[in-house]
């Protein structure tokens, strides 16, 4: 009985660790320009916006583009 309880606890710890490592970060982008925008656009399923996820081979930099004031 003791061995069974130890096996169950060990399995739970391992499964929890794997789940934490497999979660991917995601962000919302304007589809046509690949501009990172507020997540509310994708949460509302606004046309022209889509979720993007980080992949292991990704070299993409996630930054919000801002408009520069002209002088």
PDB file of C-alpha atoms in Angstrom:
ATOM      1  CA  UNK A   1       0.000   0.000   0.000  1.00  0.00           C
ATOM      2  CA  UNK A   2       2.833   2.345   0.874  1.00  0.00           C
ATOM      3  CA  UNK A   3       4.574   1.677  -2.446  1.00  0.00           C
ATOM      4  CA  UNK A   4       1.361   2.435  -4.345  1.00  0.00           C
ATOM      5  CA  UNK A   5       0.948   5.776  -2.573  1.00  0.00           C
ATOM      6  CA  UNK A   6       4.563   6.699  -3.333  1.00  0.00           C
ATOM      7  CA  UNK A   7       4.085   5.776  -7.004  1.00  0.00           C
ATOM      8  CA  UNK A   8       0.969   7.937  -7.264  1.00  0.00           C
ATOM      9  CA  UNK A   9       2.718  10.944  -5.711  1.00  0.00           C
ATOM     10  CA  UNK A  10       5.763  10.511  -7.969  1.00  0.00           C
ATOM     11  CA  UNK A  11       3.568  10.283 -11.051  1.00  0.00           C
ATOM     12  CA  UNK A  12       1.680  13.448 -10.059  1.00  0.00           C
ATOM     13  CA  UNK A  13       4.924  15.394  -9.610  1.00  0.00           C
ATOM     14  CA  UNK A  14       6.319  14.239 -12.961  1.00  0.00           C
ATOM     15  CA  UNK A  15       3.050  14.997 -14.791  1.00  0.00           C
ATOM     16  CA  UNK A  16       2.904  18.467 -13.235  1.00  0.00           C
ATOM     17  CA  UNK A  17       6.449  19.223 -14.349  1.00  0.00           C
ATOM     18  CA  UNK A  18       5.781  18.130 -17.915  1.00  0.00           C
ATOM     19  CA  UNK A  19       2.639  20.240 -18.116  1.00  0.00           C
ATOM     20  CA  UNK A  20       4.464  23.363 -16.961  1.00  0.00           C
ATOM     21  CA  UNK A  21       7.197  22.906 -19.570  1.00  0.00           C
ATOM     22  CA  UNK A  22       4.827  22.258 -22.441  1.00  0.00           C
ATOM     23  CA  UNK A  23       2.847  25.482 -22.098  1.00  0.00           C
ATOM     24  CA  UNK A  24       3.614  27.915 -24.905  1.00  0.00           C
ATOM     25  CA  UNK A  25       3.461  31.640 -24.650  1.00  0.00           C
ATOM     26  CA  UNK A  26       1.027  33.239 -27.061  1.00  0.00           C
ATOM     27  CA  UNK A  27       0.141  36.752 -28.115  1.00  0.00           C
ATOM     28  CA  UNK A  28      -2.308  38.498 -30.420  1.00  0.00           C
ATOM     29  CA  UNK A  29      -1.165  39.953 -33.766  1.00  0.00           C
ATOM     30  CA  UNK A  30      -2.734  41.904 -36.608  1.00  0.00           C
ATOM     31  CA  UNK A  31      -2.694  39.329 -39.384  1.00  0.00           C
ATOM     32  CA  UNK A  32      -1.700  41.575 -42.293  1.00  0.00           C
ATOM     33  CA  UNK A  33       1.127  43.462 -40.550  1.00  0.00           C
ATOM     34  CA  UNK A  34       2.232  40.996 -37.851  1.00  0.00           C
ATOM     35  CA  UNK A  35       1.994  43.851 -35.346  1.00  0.00           C
ATOM     36  CA  UNK A  36       1.550  42.721 -31.734  1.00  0.00           C
ATOM     37  CA  UNK A  37      -1.681  44.149 -30.331  1.00  0.00           C
ATOM     38  CA  UNK A  38      -3.695  43.888 -27.137  1.00  0.00           C
ATOM     39  CA  UNK A  39      -5.011  40.357 -26.479  1.00  0.00           C
ATOM     40  CA  UNK A  40      -8.597  41.650 -26.360  1.00  0.00           C
ATOM     41  CA  UNK A  41      -8.716  41.719 -30.192  1.00  0.00           C
ATOM     42  CA  UNK A  42      -8.144  37.956 -30.388  1.00  0.00           C
ATOM     43  CA  UNK A  43     -10.301  37.238 -27.341  1.00  0.00           C
ATOM     44  CA  UNK A  44     -13.217  38.994 -29.091  1.00  0.00           C
ATOM     45  CA  UNK A  45     -12.371  37.061 -32.304  1.00  0.00           C
ATOM     46  CA  UNK A  46     -12.040  40.333 -34.218  1.00  0.00           C
ATOM     47  CA  UNK A  47     -11.566  39.770 -37.942  1.00  0.00           C
ATOM     48  CA  UNK A  48      -7.963  40.278 -39.086  1.00  0.00           C
ATOM     49  CA  UNK A  49      -6.364  39.348 -35.740  1.00  0.00           C
ATOM     50  CA  UNK A  50      -4.961  35.958 -34.743  1.00  0.00           C
ATOM     51  CA  UNK A  51      -3.143  34.234 -31.896  1.00  0.00           C
ATOM     52  CA  UNK A  52       0.549  33.553 -32.443  1.00  0.00           C
ATOM     53  CA  UNK A  53       2.550  31.047 -30.423  1.00  0.00           C
ATOM     54  CA  UNK A  54       6.234  30.826 -29.688  1.00  0.00           C
ATOM     55  CA  UNK A  55       7.856  27.828 -31.334  1.00  0.00           C
ATOM     56  CA  UNK A  56      11.135  26.243 -30.276  1.00  0.00           C
ATOM     57  CA  UNK A  57      12.929  27.381 -33.453  1.00  0.00           C
ATOM     58  CA  UNK A  58      11.475  30.869 -33.426  1.00  0.00           C
ATOM     59  CA  UNK A  59      13.756  33.867 -33.609  1.00  0.00           C
ATOM     60  CA  UNK A  60      10.868  36.307 -33.738  1.00  0.00           C
ATOM     61  CA  UNK A  61      11.039  39.318 -31.459  1.00  0.00           C
ATOM     62  CA  UNK A  62       7.739  40.225 -29.851  1.00  0.00           C
ATOM     63  CA  UNK A  63       7.506  43.999 -29.673  1.00  0.00           C
ATOM     64  CA  UNK A  64       4.707  46.468 -30.098  1.00  0.00           C
ATOM     65  CA  UNK A  65       5.274  48.836 -32.972  1.00  0.00           C
ATOM     66  CA  UNK A  66       4.590  52.447 -32.188  1.00  0.00           C
ATOM     67  CA  UNK A  67       4.026  55.395 -34.454  1.00  0.00           C
ATOM     68  CA  UNK A  68       6.860  57.892 -34.382  1.00  0.00           C
ATOM     69  CA  UNK A  69       5.939  61.545 -34.262  1.00  0.00           C
ATOM     70  CA  UNK A  70       7.169  63.433 -37.295  1.00  0.00           C
ATOM     71  CA  UNK A  71       9.202  66.567 -36.704  1.00  0.00           C
TER      72      UNK A  71
END
